[in-house]
Amino acid sequence: DAKTTQPNSMESNEEEPVHLPCNHSTISGTDYIHWYRQLPSQGPEYVIHGLTSNVNNRMASLAIAEDRKSSTLILHRATLRDAAVYYCILSGSWGKLQFGAGTQVVVTP
Amino acid sequence: DTEVTQTPKHLVMGMTNKKSLKCEQHMGHRAMYWYKQKAKKPPELMFVYSYEKLSINESVPSRFSPECPNSSLLNLHLHALQPEDSALYLCASSHRGGANTGELFFGEGSRLTVL
């Protein structure tokens, strides 16, 4: 199963953009790249996912490298409510979405 | 209705008890998942059901027994658990299984304590 690597933590100022990197050098052609976030005492929340092309939604943007070995989640204007653990996950052939360690995002006012 | 409902929210059980966790969704999703999450750790995948059939079992001990009676309902039967099984158990669902699951919707979890 392909694995992902993320920094342990990142800090951002409120209203500033946040770029969260994820390396997945062993990704296979059928793996979708998913991002979820988890606030304390809550279940994970879907953020965005994509296969090859960059994706945008109301929460974030996902930039996928041309070789698909890395991706970046972009939060355009961080708010205090964006403070959470962000997980980059590959879907696997059978939908085996396994979470890695994630990145703790800290947002300072 | 975009909710995944898990009951109970909290469960305390002894090592000889038999109990069950329940998960329900009414979004017409055909894939459902159980995850286990220990404190300050990421969720660990346990089981995946796709079209009511078990498609993934991540080598989970047999004291955890999943069941999918219909496309809206997922149970996790618990028997002879150990204190180290104490954790938050998360259920999720998605439109379909396989590589292109789409968005996973998670419940808020059932917090299990084994004494």
Short mmCIF file of C-alpha atoms in Angstrom, two decimals:
data_model
loop_
_atom_site.label_atom_id
_atom_site.label_comp_id
_atom_site.label_asym_id
_atom_site.label_seq_id
_atom_site.Cartn_x
_atom_site.Cartn_y
_atom_site.Cartn_z
CA ASP A 1 0.00 0.00 0.00
CA ALA A 2 1.31 3.43 -0.91
CA LYS A 3 2.15 5.69 2.01
CA THR A 4 2.10 9.45 2.51
CA THR A 5 4.56 11.72 4.30
CA GLN A 6 3.53 15.03 5.86
CA PRO A 7 5.24 17.53 8.16
CA ASN A 8 4.29 17.10 11.81
CA SER A 9 3.06 20.64 12.25
CA MET A 10 2.65 23.98 10.53
CA GLU A 11 1.85 27.39 11.88
CA SER A 12 0.04 30.18 10.12
CA ASN A 13 -1.30 33.61 10.88
CA GLU A 14 -5.00 34.24 10.61
CA GLU A 15 -6.12 35.50 7.18
CA GLU A 16 -2.91 34.17 5.58
CA PRO A 17 -2.80 31.26 3.11
CA VAL A 18 -1.62 27.86 4.30
CA HIS A 19 0.18 25.41 2.02
CA LEU A 20 0.24 21.85 3.35
CA PRO A 21 2.59 19.51 1.48
CA CYS A 22 2.22 15.76 1.10
CA ASN A 23 4.67 13.33 -0.47
CA HIS A 24 3.39 10.07 -1.96
CA SER A 25 6.25 8.84 -4.12
CA THR A 26 4.87 5.26 -4.39
CA ILE A 27 1.41 6.32 -5.56
CA SER A 28 -0.18 4.03 -8.15
CA GLY A 29 -2.12 5.13 -11.20
CA THR A 30 -5.51 4.37 -9.64
CA ASP A 31 -4.91 6.04 -6.26
CA TYR A 32 -7.03 9.09 -5.55
CA ILE A 33 -5.50 11.71 -3.24
CA HIS A 34 -7.82 12.63 -0.38
CA TRP A 35 -7.52 15.28 2.32
CA TYR A 36 -9.44 15.17 5.58
CA ARG A 37 -9.17 17.23 8.72
CA GLN A 38 -10.03 16.44 12.29
CA LEU A 39 -10.86 18.88 15.04
CA PRO A 40 -10.51 17.77 18.67
CA SER A 41 -13.29 15.44 19.84
CA GLN A 42 -14.82 15.20 16.36
CA GLY A 43 -14.81 12.68 13.54
CA PRO A 44 -12.69 13.46 10.46
CA GLU A 45 -14.18 15.88 7.96
CA TYR A 46 -13.71 15.67 4.20
CA VAL A 47 -11.79 18.55 2.66
CA ILE A 48 -11.06 17.67 -0.96
CA HIS A 49 -9.87 14.90 -3.26
CA GLY A 50 -8.49 14.50 -6.77
CA LEU A 51 -6.80 12.13 -9.19
CA THR A 52 -4.61 14.06 -11.63
CA SER A 53 -5.93 17.59 -12.15
CA ASN A 54 -5.93 20.40 -9.63
CA VAL A 55 -9.23 20.72 -7.75
CA ASN A 56 -10.98 23.60 -6.06
CA ASN A 57 -13.94 23.67 -3.72
CA ARG A 58 -15.36 26.07 -1.16
CA MET A 59 -12.98 24.85 1.53
CA ALA A 60 -9.64 24.56 -0.23
CA SER A 61 -7.63 23.89 -3.37
CA LEU A 62 -5.63 20.78 -4.17
CA ALA A 63 -2.57 21.10 -6.36
CA ILE A 64 -1.25 17.79 -7.70
CA ALA A 65 2.24 17.51 -9.14
CA GLU A 66 2.48 16.41 -12.75
CA ASP A 67 4.17 13.13 -11.76
CA ARG A 68 1.62 12.72 -8.94
CA LYS A 69 4.36 11.98 -6.41
CA SER A 70 3.36 14.95 -4.30
CA SER A 71 0.43 17.26 -3.68
CA THR A 72 -0.32 20.44 -1.76
CA LEU A 73 -3.49 21.42 0.06
CA ILE A 74 -4.04 25.15 0.00
CA LEU A 75 -6.24 26.92 2.53
CA HIS A 76 -6.62 30.35 1.00
CA ARG A 77 -7.29 32.39 4.13
CA ALA A 78 -6.74 30.58 7.41
CA THR A 79 -9.20 31.20 10.21
CA LEU A 80 -9.05 30.04 13.81
CA ARG A 81 -11.62 27.37 12.90
CA ASP A 82 -9.09 25.83 10.48
CA ALA A 83 -6.86 24.74 13.36
CA ALA A 84 -6.95 20.95 13.11
CA VAL A 85 -4.97 17.88 12.13
CA TYR A 86 -4.93 17.57 8.33
CA TYR A 87 -4.51 14.12 6.81
CA CYS A 88 -3.37 13.32 3.28
CA ILE A 89 -4.61 9.86 2.29
CA LEU A 90 -4.40 7.66 -0.80
CA SER A 91 -7.47 5.64 -1.72
CA GLY A 92 -5.80 2.42 -2.85
CA SER A 93 -7.28 0.01 -5.38
CA TRP A 94 -10.04 -1.18 -3.08
CA GLY A 95 -10.86 2.07 -1.31
CA LYS A 96 -8.47 1.27 1.52
CA LEU A 97 -8.22 4.80 2.89
CA GLN A 98 -5.53 4.58 5.53
CA PHE A 99 -4.65 7.66 7.54
CA GLY A 100 -1.02 8.69 8.07
CA ALA A 101 0.27 10.78 10.94
CA GLY A 102 -1.11 14.06 9.57
CA THR A 103 -0.07 17.69 10.01
CA GLN A 104 -1.19 19.70 13.03
CA VAL A 105 -2.11 23.18 11.79
CA VAL A 106 -1.89 25.98 14.33
CA VAL A 107 -3.48 29.31 13.44
CA THR A 108 -2.47 32.36 15.43
CA PRO A 109 -4.57 35.52 15.56
CA ASP B 1 -29.76 14.05 5.48
CA THR B 2 -25.96 13.98 5.28
CA GLU B 3 -25.34 12.37 8.62
CA VAL B 4 -23.73 9.22 9.82
CA THR B 5 -25.20 8.37 13.21
CA GLN B 6 -23.32 6.24 15.70
CA THR B 7 -24.72 4.77 18.89
CA PRO B 8 -23.94 4.62 21.68
CA LYS B 9 -21.71 7.69 22.07
CA HIS B 10 -20.06 6.15 25.12
CA LEU B 11 -19.76 2.52 26.18
CA VAL B 12 -18.08 0.95 29.18
CA MET B 13 -17.76 -2.82 29.21
CA GLY B 14 -15.98 -5.55 31.07
CA MET B 15 -13.67 -8.02 29.41
CA THR B 16 -16.29 -10.78 29.52
CA ASN B 17 -19.17 -8.71 28.15
CA LYS B 18 -20.72 -8.81 24.71
CA LYS B 19 -21.79 -5.48 23.28
CA SER B 20 -22.38 -3.91 19.89
CA LEU B 21 -21.73 -0.56 18.24
CA LYS B 22 -24.20 0.65 15.66
CA CYS B 23 -23.79 2.94 12.67
CA GLU B 24 -26.56 4.20 10.39
CA GLN B 25 -26.73 6.36 7.26
CA HIS B 26 -29.62 7.28 4.98
CA MET B 27 -27.70 8.81 2.12
CA GLY B 28 -27.94 5.77 -0.14
CA HIS B 29 -24.25 5.08 0.28
CA ARG B 30 -23.05 1.61 -0.68
CA ALA B 31 -19.72 1.51 1.17
CA MET B 32 -19.28 1.65 4.93
CA TYR B 33 -16.17 1.66 7.07
CA TRP B 34 -15.03 1.04 10.64
CA TYR B 35 -11.99 2.86 12.00
CA LYS B 36 -10.36 2.71 15.42
CA GLN B 37 -8.66 5.77 16.89
CA LYS B 38 -6.48 5.86 19.99
CA ALA B 39 -5.78 9.15 21.74
CA LYS B 40 -3.51 11.49 19.77
CA LYS B 41 -3.14 8.93 16.97
CA PRO B 42 -4.61 8.85 13.46
CA PRO B 43 -7.62 6.65 12.71
CA GLU B 44 -6.74 3.06 11.79
CA LEU B 45 -8.83 1.27 9.19
CA MET B 46 -10.45 -1.92 10.48
CA PHE B 47 -13.12 -3.04 7.99
CA VAL B 48 -14.69 -1.94 4.71
CA TYR B 49 -18.05 -3.12 3.42
CA SER B 50 -18.91 -2.56 -0.21
CA TYR B 51 -22.44 -3.37 -1.40
CA GLU B 52 -23.06 -5.12 1.93
CA LYS B 53 -20.14 -7.49 1.45
CA LEU B 54 -16.97 -7.39 3.51
CA SER B 55 -14.25 -6.23 1.10
CA ILE B 56 -11.42 -5.29 3.48
CA ASN B 57 -10.44 -6.74 6.86
CA GLU B 58 -7.21 -5.22 8.10
CA SER B 59 -6.23 -8.33 10.09
CA VAL B 60 -8.49 -7.31 12.94
CA PRO B 61 -8.70 -9.79 15.87
CA SER B 62 -11.79 -12.00 15.84
CA ARG B 63 -13.07 -10.43 19.08
CA PHE B 64 -14.29 -7.66 16.73
CA SER B 65 -17.02 -8.94 14.42
CA PRO B 66 -18.54 -6.63 11.82
CA GLU B 67 -21.98 -7.05 10.32
CA CYS B 68 -23.79 -5.20 7.55
CA PRO B 69 -27.46 -6.27 7.69
CA ASN B 70 -28.49 -3.82 4.95
CA SER B 71 -27.05 -0.92 2.99
CA SER B 72 -27.96 1.63 5.67
CA LEU B 73 -26.72 -0.16 8.75
CA LEU B 74 -23.32 -1.31 10.01
CA ASN B 75 -22.70 -3.03 13.33
CA LEU B 76 -19.54 -3.89 15.19
CA HIS B 77 -20.00 -6.74 17.64
CA LEU B 78 -17.59 -6.80 20.55
CA HIS B 79 -16.72 -9.83 22.66
CA ALA B 80 -13.97 -10.63 25.13
CA LEU B 81 -12.21 -7.33 24.55
CA GLN B 82 -8.99 -6.26 26.24
CA PRO B 83 -8.31 -2.94 28.01
CA GLU B 84 -6.03 -1.96 25.11
CA ASP B 85 -9.08 -2.03 22.84
CA SER B 86 -10.34 1.10 24.58
CA ALA B 87 -10.53 3.74 21.85
CA LEU B 88 -12.81 5.91 19.75
CA TYR B 89 -14.53 3.79 17.08
CA LEU B 90 -15.45 5.77 13.99
CA CYS B 91 -17.88 4.77 11.29
CA ALA B 92 -17.87 6.29 7.81
CA SER B 93 -19.78 5.87 4.57
CA SER B 94 -19.26 6.76 0.91
CA HIS B 95 -21.31 6.59 -2.28
CA ARG B 96 -19.33 3.63 -3.54
CA GLY B 97 -16.39 1.43 -2.74
CA GLY B 98 -13.29 0.80 -4.79
CA ALA B 99 -10.64 3.31 -5.74
CA ASN B 100 -13.03 6.18 -6.50
CA THR B 101 -14.98 6.30 -3.26
CA GLY B 102 -15.69 9.99 -3.38
CA GLU B 103 -16.15 11.78 -0.08
CA LEU B 104 -16.22 9.77 3.12
CA PHE B 105 -18.77 10.98 5.67
CA PHE B 106 -17.75 10.23 9.25
CA GLY B 107 -19.83 9.86 12.36
CA GLU B 108 -18.77 11.41 15.65
CA GLY B 109 -17.66 8.06 16.99
CA SER B 110 -18.39 5.73 19.88
CA ARG B 111 -15.97 6.03 22.76
CA LEU B 112 -15.31 2.58 24.19
CA THR B 113 -13.75 1.86 27.57
CA VAL B 114 -12.87 -1.73 28.44
CA LEU B 115 -12.34 -2.39 32.14
#
